[in-house]
mmCIF file of C-alpha atoms and ligand atoms in Angstrom:
data_model
loop_
_atom_site.group_PDB
_atom_site.id
_atom_site.type_symbol
_atom_site.label_atom_id
_atom_site.label_comp_id
_atom_site.label_asym_id
_atom_site.label_seq_id
_atom_site.Cartn_x
_atom_site.Cartn_y
_atom_site.Cartn_z
ATOM 1 C CA UNK Y 5 -8.329 2.630 23.848
ATOM 2 C CA UNK Y 6 -8.963 2.492 20.149
ATOM 3 C CA UNK Y 7 -6.241 3.295 17.665
ATOM 4 C CA UNK Y 8 -7.891 6.643 17.011
ATOM 5 C CA UNK Y 9 -7.501 9.212 19.743
ATOM 6 C CA UNK Y 10 -11.042 10.029 20.803
ATOM 7 C CA UNK Y 11 -10.305 13.623 21.744
ATOM 8 C CA UNK Y 12 -9.474 14.540 18.141
ATOM 9 C CA UNK Y 13 -12.056 16.555 16.279
ATOM 10 C CA UNK Y 14 -14.083 14.786 13.662
ATOM 11 C CA UNK Y 15 -12.914 15.965 10.272
ATOM 12 C CA UNK Y 16 -14.184 15.403 6.793
ATOM 13 C CA UNK Y 17 -11.032 13.778 5.531
ATOM 14 C CA UNK Y 18 -10.005 10.175 5.475
ATOM 15 C CA UNK Y 19 -6.873 8.452 6.714
ATOM 16 C CA UNK Y 20 -6.707 4.828 5.851
ATOM 17 C CA UNK Y 21 -4.446 1.783 5.632
ATOM 18 C CA UNK Y 22 -4.825 -0.803 2.867
ATOM 19 C CA UNK Y 23 -3.660 -4.288 3.827
ATOM 20 C CA UNK Y 24 -3.439 -7.279 1.531
ATOM 21 C CA UNK Y 25 -0.947 -9.644 -0.078
ATOM 22 C CA UNK Y 26 1.159 -8.489 -3.023
ATOM 23 C CA UNK Y 27 -1.196 -8.465 -5.994
ATOM 24 C CA UNK Y 28 -4.338 -8.090 -3.864
ATOM 25 C CA UNK Y 29 -5.109 -4.836 -5.679
ATOM 26 C CA UNK Y 30 -4.102 -2.252 -3.067
ATOM 27 C CA UNK Y 31 -2.688 0.147 -5.659
ATOM 28 C CA UNK Y 32 -5.747 -0.022 -7.886
ATOM 29 C CA UNK Y 33 -8.164 0.587 -5.013
ATOM 30 C CA UNK Y 34 -6.015 3.385 -3.616
ATOM 31 C CA UNK Y 35 -6.142 5.172 -6.996
ATOM 32 C CA UNK Y 36 -9.953 4.860 -7.130
ATOM 33 C CA UNK Y 37 -10.270 6.312 -3.635
ATOM 34 C CA UNK Y 38 -7.862 9.213 -4.135
ATOM 35 C CA UNK Y 39 -9.570 10.169 -7.424
ATOM 36 C CA UNK Y 40 -12.831 10.206 -5.505
ATOM 37 C CA UNK Y 41 -11.931 12.251 -2.439
ATOM 38 C CA UNK Y 42 -8.693 14.092 -3.239
ATOM 39 C CA UNK Y 43 -6.644 12.306 -0.583
ATOM 40 C CA UNK Y 44 -3.127 11.149 -1.402
ATOM 41 C CA UNK Y 45 -1.896 7.583 -1.972
ATOM 42 C CA UNK Y 46 1.335 6.817 -0.164
ATOM 43 C CA UNK Y 47 2.940 3.656 -1.485
ATOM 44 C CA UNK Y 48 6.231 2.752 0.169
ATOM 45 C CA UNK Y 49 6.907 0.397 -2.767
ATOM 46 C CA UNK Y 50 6.577 3.292 -5.265
ATOM 47 C CA UNK Y 51 8.734 5.575 -3.108
ATOM 48 C CA UNK Y 52 11.431 2.898 -2.860
ATOM 49 C CA UNK Y 53 11.356 2.056 -6.575
ATOM 50 C CA UNK Y 54 11.663 5.786 -7.347
ATOM 51 C CA UNK Y 55 14.703 5.989 -5.046
ATOM 52 C CA UNK Y 56 16.326 2.928 -6.675
ATOM 53 C CA UNK Y 57 15.799 4.410 -10.143
ATOM 54 C CA UNK Y 58 17.178 7.790 -9.078
ATOM 55 C CA UNK Y 59 20.184 6.091 -7.455
ATOM 56 C CA UNK Y 60 19.792 7.909 -4.117
ATOM 57 C CA UNK Y 61 21.371 6.678 -0.863
ATOM 58 C CA UNK Y 62 17.997 5.270 0.170
ATOM 59 C CA UNK Y 63 17.704 3.490 -3.180
ATOM 60 C CA UNK Y 64 21.161 1.937 -2.841
ATOM 61 C CA UNK Y 65 20.328 0.641 0.622
ATOM 62 C CA UNK Y 66 16.926 -0.739 -0.441
ATOM 63 C CA UNK Y 67 17.676 -2.301 -3.839
ATOM 64 C CA UNK Y 68 19.087 -5.681 -2.752
ATOM 65 C CA UNK Y 69 16.265 -6.406 -0.325
ATOM 66 C CA UNK Y 70 13.652 -5.489 -2.907
ATOM 67 C CA UNK Y 71 15.067 -7.601 -5.710
ATOM 68 C CA UNK Y 72 15.164 -10.662 -3.457
ATOM 69 C CA UNK Y 73 11.567 -10.079 -2.368
ATOM 70 C CA UNK Y 74 12.689 -9.335 1.212
ATOM 71 C CA UNK Y 75 11.409 -6.454 3.290
ATOM 72 C CA UNK Y 76 13.495 -3.303 3.580
ATOM 73 C CA UNK Y 77 14.546 -2.700 7.237
ATOM 74 C CA UNK Y 78 11.894 -1.038 9.421
ATOM 75 C CA UNK Y 79 14.168 1.876 10.369
ATOM 76 C CA UNK Y 80 14.565 2.962 6.715
ATOM 77 C CA UNK Y 81 10.818 2.751 6.161
ATOM 78 C CA UNK Y 82 10.006 4.746 9.294
ATOM 79 C CA UNK Y 83 12.396 7.526 8.247
ATOM 80 C CA UNK Y 84 10.598 7.745 4.912
ATOM 81 C CA UNK Y 85 7.159 7.772 6.521
ATOM 82 C CA UNK Y 86 7.969 10.291 9.219
ATOM 83 C CA UNK Y 87 8.840 12.914 6.628
ATOM 84 C CA UNK Y 88 6.233 11.845 4.051
ATOM 85 C CA UNK Y 89 3.301 12.165 6.466
ATOM 86 C CA UNK Y 90 4.291 15.737 7.225
ATOM 87 C CA UNK Y 91 4.177 16.904 3.615
ATOM 88 C CA UNK Y 92 1.373 19.363 2.859
ATOM 89 C CA UNK Y 93 -0.576 17.102 0.488
ATOM 90 C CA UNK Y 94 -1.320 14.767 3.419
ATOM 91 C CA UNK Y 95 -3.574 17.429 4.923
ATOM 92 C CA UNK Y 96 -6.292 16.241 2.517
ATOM 93 C CA UNK Y 97 -6.098 12.735 3.957
ATOM 94 C CA UNK Y 98 -4.053 9.711 2.931
ATOM 95 C CA UNK Y 99 -4.216 6.065 1.975
ATOM 96 C CA UNK Y 100 -1.267 3.980 3.064
ATOM 97 C CA UNK Y 101 -0.539 1.280 0.492
ATOM 98 C CA UNK Y 102 2.121 -1.279 1.428
ATOM 99 C CA UNK Y 103 2.772 0.205 4.844
ATOM 100 C CA UNK Y 104 2.827 -0.864 7.648
ATOM 101 C CA UNK Y 105 4.224 -4.246 6.688
ATOM 102 C CA UNK Y 106 5.372 -5.589 10.076
ATOM 103 C CA UNK Y 107 4.171 -5.354 13.686
ATOM 104 C CA UNK Y 108 7.101 -3.055 14.628
ATOM 105 C CA UNK Y 109 6.121 -0.736 11.742
ATOM 106 C CA UNK Y 110 2.505 -0.716 12.972
ATOM 107 C CA UNK Y 111 3.663 0.118 16.514
ATOM 108 C CA UNK Y 112 5.915 2.874 15.192
ATOM 109 C CA UNK Y 113 3.085 4.254 13.029
ATOM 110 C CA UNK Y 114 0.804 4.384 16.039
ATOM 111 C CA UNK Y 115 3.356 6.477 17.916
ATOM 112 C CA UNK Y 116 4.011 8.673 14.890
ATOM 113 C CA UNK Y 117 0.298 9.432 14.386
ATOM 114 C CA UNK Y 118 -0.074 10.265 18.061
ATOM 115 C CA UNK Y 119 2.899 12.612 17.795
ATOM 116 C CA UNK Y 120 1.459 14.297 14.689
ATOM 117 C CA UNK Y 121 -2.009 14.356 16.312
ATOM 118 C CA UNK Y 122 -3.559 12.499 13.395
ATOM 119 C CA UNK Y 123 -6.479 10.117 13.655
ATOM 120 C CA UNK Y 124 -6.672 6.884 11.654
ATOM 121 C CA UNK Y 125 -10.173 6.131 10.329
ATOM 122 C CA UNK Y 126 -10.041 2.684 8.841
ATOM 123 C CA UNK Y 127 -7.852 -0.311 7.996
ATOM 124 C CA UNK Y 128 -9.090 -2.342 5.034
ATOM 125 C CA UNK Y 129 -7.867 -5.872 4.409
ATOM 126 C CA UNK Y 130 -8.243 -7.065 0.824
ATOM 127 C CA UNK Y 131 -8.692 -10.808 1.094
ATOM 128 C CA UNK Y 132 -7.965 -12.358 -2.314
ATOM 129 C CA UNK Y 133 -7.478 -16.102 -3.111
ATOM 130 C CA UNK Y 134 -3.868 -17.167 -3.679
ATOM 131 C CA UNK Y 135 -4.533 -18.487 -7.206
ATOM 132 C CA UNK Y 136 -5.891 -15.085 -8.298
ATOM 133 C CA UNK Y 137 -2.880 -13.355 -6.761
ATOM 134 C CA UNK Y 138 -0.351 -15.601 -8.519
ATOM 135 C CA UNK Y 139 -2.030 -15.070 -11.876
ATOM 136 C CA UNK Y 140 -2.162 -11.298 -11.393
ATOM 137 C CA UNK Y 141 1.465 -10.964 -10.354
ATOM 138 C CA UNK Y 142 2.922 -12.924 -13.250
ATOM 139 C CA UNK Y 143 0.871 -10.950 -15.779
ATOM 140 C CA UNK Y 144 1.422 -7.531 -14.178
ATOM 141 C CA UNK Y 145 3.506 -4.862 -15.895
ATOM 142 C CA UNK Y 146 4.402 -1.401 -14.575
ATOM 143 C CA UNK Y 147 5.226 1.896 -16.264
ATOM 144 C CA UNK Y 148 8.958 2.527 -15.808
ATOM 145 C CA UNK Y 149 8.508 6.281 -15.297
ATOM 146 C CA UNK Y 150 8.891 6.807 -11.497
ATOM 147 C CA UNK Y 151 6.401 9.662 -11.457
ATOM 148 C CA UNK Y 152 3.770 7.636 -13.364
ATOM 149 C CA UNK Y 153 4.066 3.935 -12.403
ATOM 150 C CA UNK Y 154 0.737 3.108 -14.053
ATOM 151 C CA UNK Y 155 -0.065 -0.587 -13.617
ATOM 152 C CA UNK Y 156 -0.918 -2.791 -16.611
ATOM 153 C CA UNK Y 157 -1.857 -6.427 -17.091
ATOM 154 C CA UNK Y 158 -0.949 -8.287 -20.266
ATOM 155 C CA UNK Y 159 -4.348 -10.041 -20.242
ATOM 156 C CA UNK Y 160 -6.846 -7.520 -18.897
ATOM 157 C CA UNK Y 161 -5.242 -4.088 -19.329
ATOM 158 C CA UNK Y 162 -2.445 -4.201 -21.894
ATOM 159 C CA UNK Y 163 -0.109 -1.271 -22.649
ATOM 160 C CA UNK Y 164 0.241 -0.044 -26.278
ATOM 161 C CA UNK Y 165 1.181 -2.787 -28.805
ATOM 162 C CA UNK Y 166 4.830 -1.647 -28.699
ATOM 163 C CA UNK Y 167 4.894 -1.911 -24.878
ATOM 164 C CA UNK Y 168 4.537 1.777 -23.954
ATOM 165 C CA UNK Y 169 2.511 3.409 -21.201
ATOM 166 C CA UNK Y 170 -0.805 4.782 -22.457
ATOM 167 C CA UNK Y 171 -0.570 7.690 -20.005
ATOM 168 C CA UNK Y 172 3.004 8.941 -20.394
ATOM 169 C CA UNK Y 173 4.565 6.983 -23.278
ATOM 170 C CA UNK Y 174 7.413 5.484 -21.212
ATOM 171 C CA UNK Y 175 8.335 1.802 -21.617
ATOM 172 C CA UNK Y 176 6.203 -0.597 -19.587
ATOM 173 C CA UNK Y 177 8.286 -3.230 -17.807
ATOM 174 C CA UNK Y 178 8.091 -6.359 -15.693
ATOM 175 C CA UNK Y 179 9.429 -5.556 -12.229
ATOM 176 C CA UNK Y 180 12.630 -7.327 -11.125
ATOM 177 C CA UNK Y 181 10.692 -8.699 -8.146
ATOM 178 C CA UNK Y 182 8.032 -10.222 -10.398
ATOM 179 C CA UNK Y 183 9.946 -13.335 -11.414
ATOM 180 C CA UNK Y 184 8.352 -16.545 -10.135
ATOM 181 C CA UNK Y 185 11.083 -16.996 -7.514
ATOM 182 C CA UNK Y 186 10.760 -13.488 -6.100
ATOM 183 C CA UNK Y 187 6.963 -13.687 -6.126
ATOM 184 C CA UNK Y 188 7.027 -16.905 -4.066
ATOM 185 C CA UNK Y 189 9.391 -15.211 -1.623
ATOM 186 C CA UNK Y 190 7.217 -12.081 -1.381
ATOM 187 C CA UNK Y 191 4.140 -14.180 -0.614
ATOM 188 C CA UNK Y 192 6.042 -16.101 2.084
ATOM 189 C CA UNK Y 193 7.285 -12.834 3.578
ATOM 190 C CA UNK Y 194 3.727 -11.520 3.508
ATOM 191 C CA UNK Y 195 2.324 -14.551 5.355
ATOM 192 C CA UNK Y 196 5.040 -14.472 7.959
ATOM 193 C CA UNK Y 197 5.495 -10.732 8.618
ATOM 194 C CA UNK Y 198 2.458 -8.830 7.323
ATOM 195 C CA UNK Y 199 -0.567 -11.128 7.745
ATOM 196 C CA UNK Y 200 -0.329 -10.815 11.593
ATOM 197 C CA UNK Y 201 -1.347 -7.153 11.128
ATOM 198 C CA UNK Y 202 -4.880 -8.328 10.331
ATOM 199 C CA UNK Y 203 -5.287 -9.505 13.922
ATOM 200 C CA UNK Y 204 -3.418 -6.481 15.220
ATOM 201 C CA UNK Y 205 -5.965 -4.082 13.700
ATOM 202 C CA UNK Y 206 -8.869 -6.398 14.492
ATOM 203 C CA UNK Y 207 -7.929 -5.974 18.147
ATOM 204 C CA UNK Y 208 -7.878 -2.197 17.633
ATOM 205 C CA UNK Y 209 -11.427 -2.610 16.245
ATOM 206 C CA UNK Y 210 -10.626 -0.582 13.181
ATOM 207 C CA UNK Y 211 -10.381 -3.400 10.595
ATOM 208 C CA UNK Y 212 -12.762 -4.010 7.686
ATOM 209 C CA UNK Y 213 -12.182 -7.305 5.890
ATOM 210 C CA UNK Y 214 -13.271 -7.377 2.234
ATOM 211 C CA UNK Y 215 -13.361 -10.626 0.236
ATOM 212 C CA UNK Y 216 -13.943 -9.536 -3.313
ATOM 213 C CA UNK Y 217 -11.976 -9.363 -6.527
ATOM 214 C CA UNK Y 218 -14.109 -6.637 -8.110
ATOM 215 C CA UNK Y 219 -12.661 -3.127 -7.682
ATOM 216 C CA UNK Y 220 -16.132 -1.624 -7.965
ATOM 217 C CA UNK Y 221 -17.507 -3.812 -5.192
ATOM 218 C CA UNK Y 222 -14.494 -3.199 -2.945
ATOM 219 C CA UNK Y 223 -14.858 0.559 -3.475
ATOM 220 C CA UNK Y 224 -18.539 0.368 -2.453
ATOM 221 C CA UNK Y 225 -17.737 -1.627 0.706
ATOM 222 C CA UNK Y 226 -15.093 0.920 1.706
ATOM 223 C CA UNK Y 227 -17.480 3.835 1.178
ATOM 224 C CA UNK Y 228 -20.026 2.079 3.414
ATOM 225 C CA UNK Y 229 -17.441 1.396 6.118
ATOM 226 C CA UNK Y 230 -16.365 5.035 6.072
ATOM 227 C CA UNK Y 231 -19.925 6.313 6.404
ATOM 228 C CA UNK Y 232 -20.067 5.226 10.003
ATOM 229 C CA UNK Y 233 -16.821 7.062 10.875
HETATM 230 P P1 LIG U 1722 3.990 -5.627 -3.386
HETATM 231 O O1 LIG U 1722 3.361 -5.746 -4.716
HETATM 232 O O2 LIG U 1722 4.932 -6.736 -3.030
HETATM 233 O O3 LIG U 1722 3.015 -5.283 -2.313
HETATM 234 P P2 LIG U 1722 5.297 -3.058 -3.095
HETATM 235 O O4 LIG U 1722 5.344 -2.230 -4.309
HETATM 236 O O5 LIG U 1722 4.396 -2.642 -2.000
HETATM 237 O O6 LIG U 1722 5.018 -4.502 -3.615
HETATM 238 O O7 LIG U 1722 6.776 -3.226 -2.493
HETATM 239 C C1 LIG U 1722 7.854 -3.701 -3.254
HETATM 240 C C2 LIG U 1722 9.015 -4.024 -2.330
HETATM 241 O O8 LIG U 1722 9.408 -2.845 -1.626
HETATM 242 C C3 LIG U 1722 8.705 -5.036 -1.235
HETATM 243 O O9 LIG U 1722 8.866 -6.366 -1.694
HETATM 244 C C4 LIG U 1722 9.747 -4.659 -0.185
HETATM 245 O O10 LIG U 1722 11.031 -5.110 -0.510
HETATM 246 C C5 LIG U 1722 9.770 -3.137 -0.281
HETATM 247 N N1 LIG U 1722 8.794 -2.498 0.638
HETATM 248 C C6 LIG U 1722 7.710 -1.761 0.288
HETATM 249 N N2 LIG U 1722 7.050 -1.322 1.372
HETATM 250 C C7 LIG U 1722 7.729 -1.791 2.436
HETATM 251 C C8 LIG U 1722 7.549 -1.685 3.841
HETATM 252 N N3 LIG U 1722 6.522 -1.022 4.390
HETATM 253 N N4 LIG U 1722 8.455 -2.310 4.654
HETATM 254 C C9 LIG U 1722 9.499 -2.980 4.139
HETATM 255 N N5 LIG U 1722 9.731 -3.132 2.838
HETATM 256 C C10 LIG U 1722 8.862 -2.533 1.982
#
């Protein structure tokens, strides 16, 4: 049985997972896709950073793990996702960015989608060389406004000369988990806990592997993969 439930009606909306190491470009690609088809990007990283900034209970529980470059416990993440996937904007389709991150999360997502009677169309793995990833992560900067979180790069997409976001004017910062030590830890965590999901979705026959560093090219490959769905 494929991940998708065959009895579900074919709809014109897309539900997708983006896999890839930190810095592989999941956020950038997700933004391109949502601008194109009106679906919503759900980034567990953005949700968690928003909660930390707002000082909510969830934020307090998650902060330590995040700053060390460790994963937040699966149970916290599943609580977030169970309610997020039932919000009305998800009716237009969604792109999951940074979730699932472990095999137990993928198993729990499968059950959750079955419960909500939602079909998953595609899992895309962005396969980017480690050297490119390291360079991107150390030069990445993020808008500090939780409802903006625009991503910048000091080499290829700088903020304003005084370090402000070009979209909303808030200060652009280097994330606490983007020190060299935390980056190394995040990549290790990725290899150990998240990379096995590539095989997991390969077995479900829903995976599309894309080895490219050009957003435009990746976008084209995804469009092609979705055509057959
Ligand atoms: P990355 O650039 O590392 O992919 P994210 O913005 O996706 O960063 O996530 C930042 C941090 O938030 C992760 O290092 C982790 O601590 C936590 N996090 C985000 N998504 C998950 C998840 N699905 N499961 C567990 N922890 C998560």
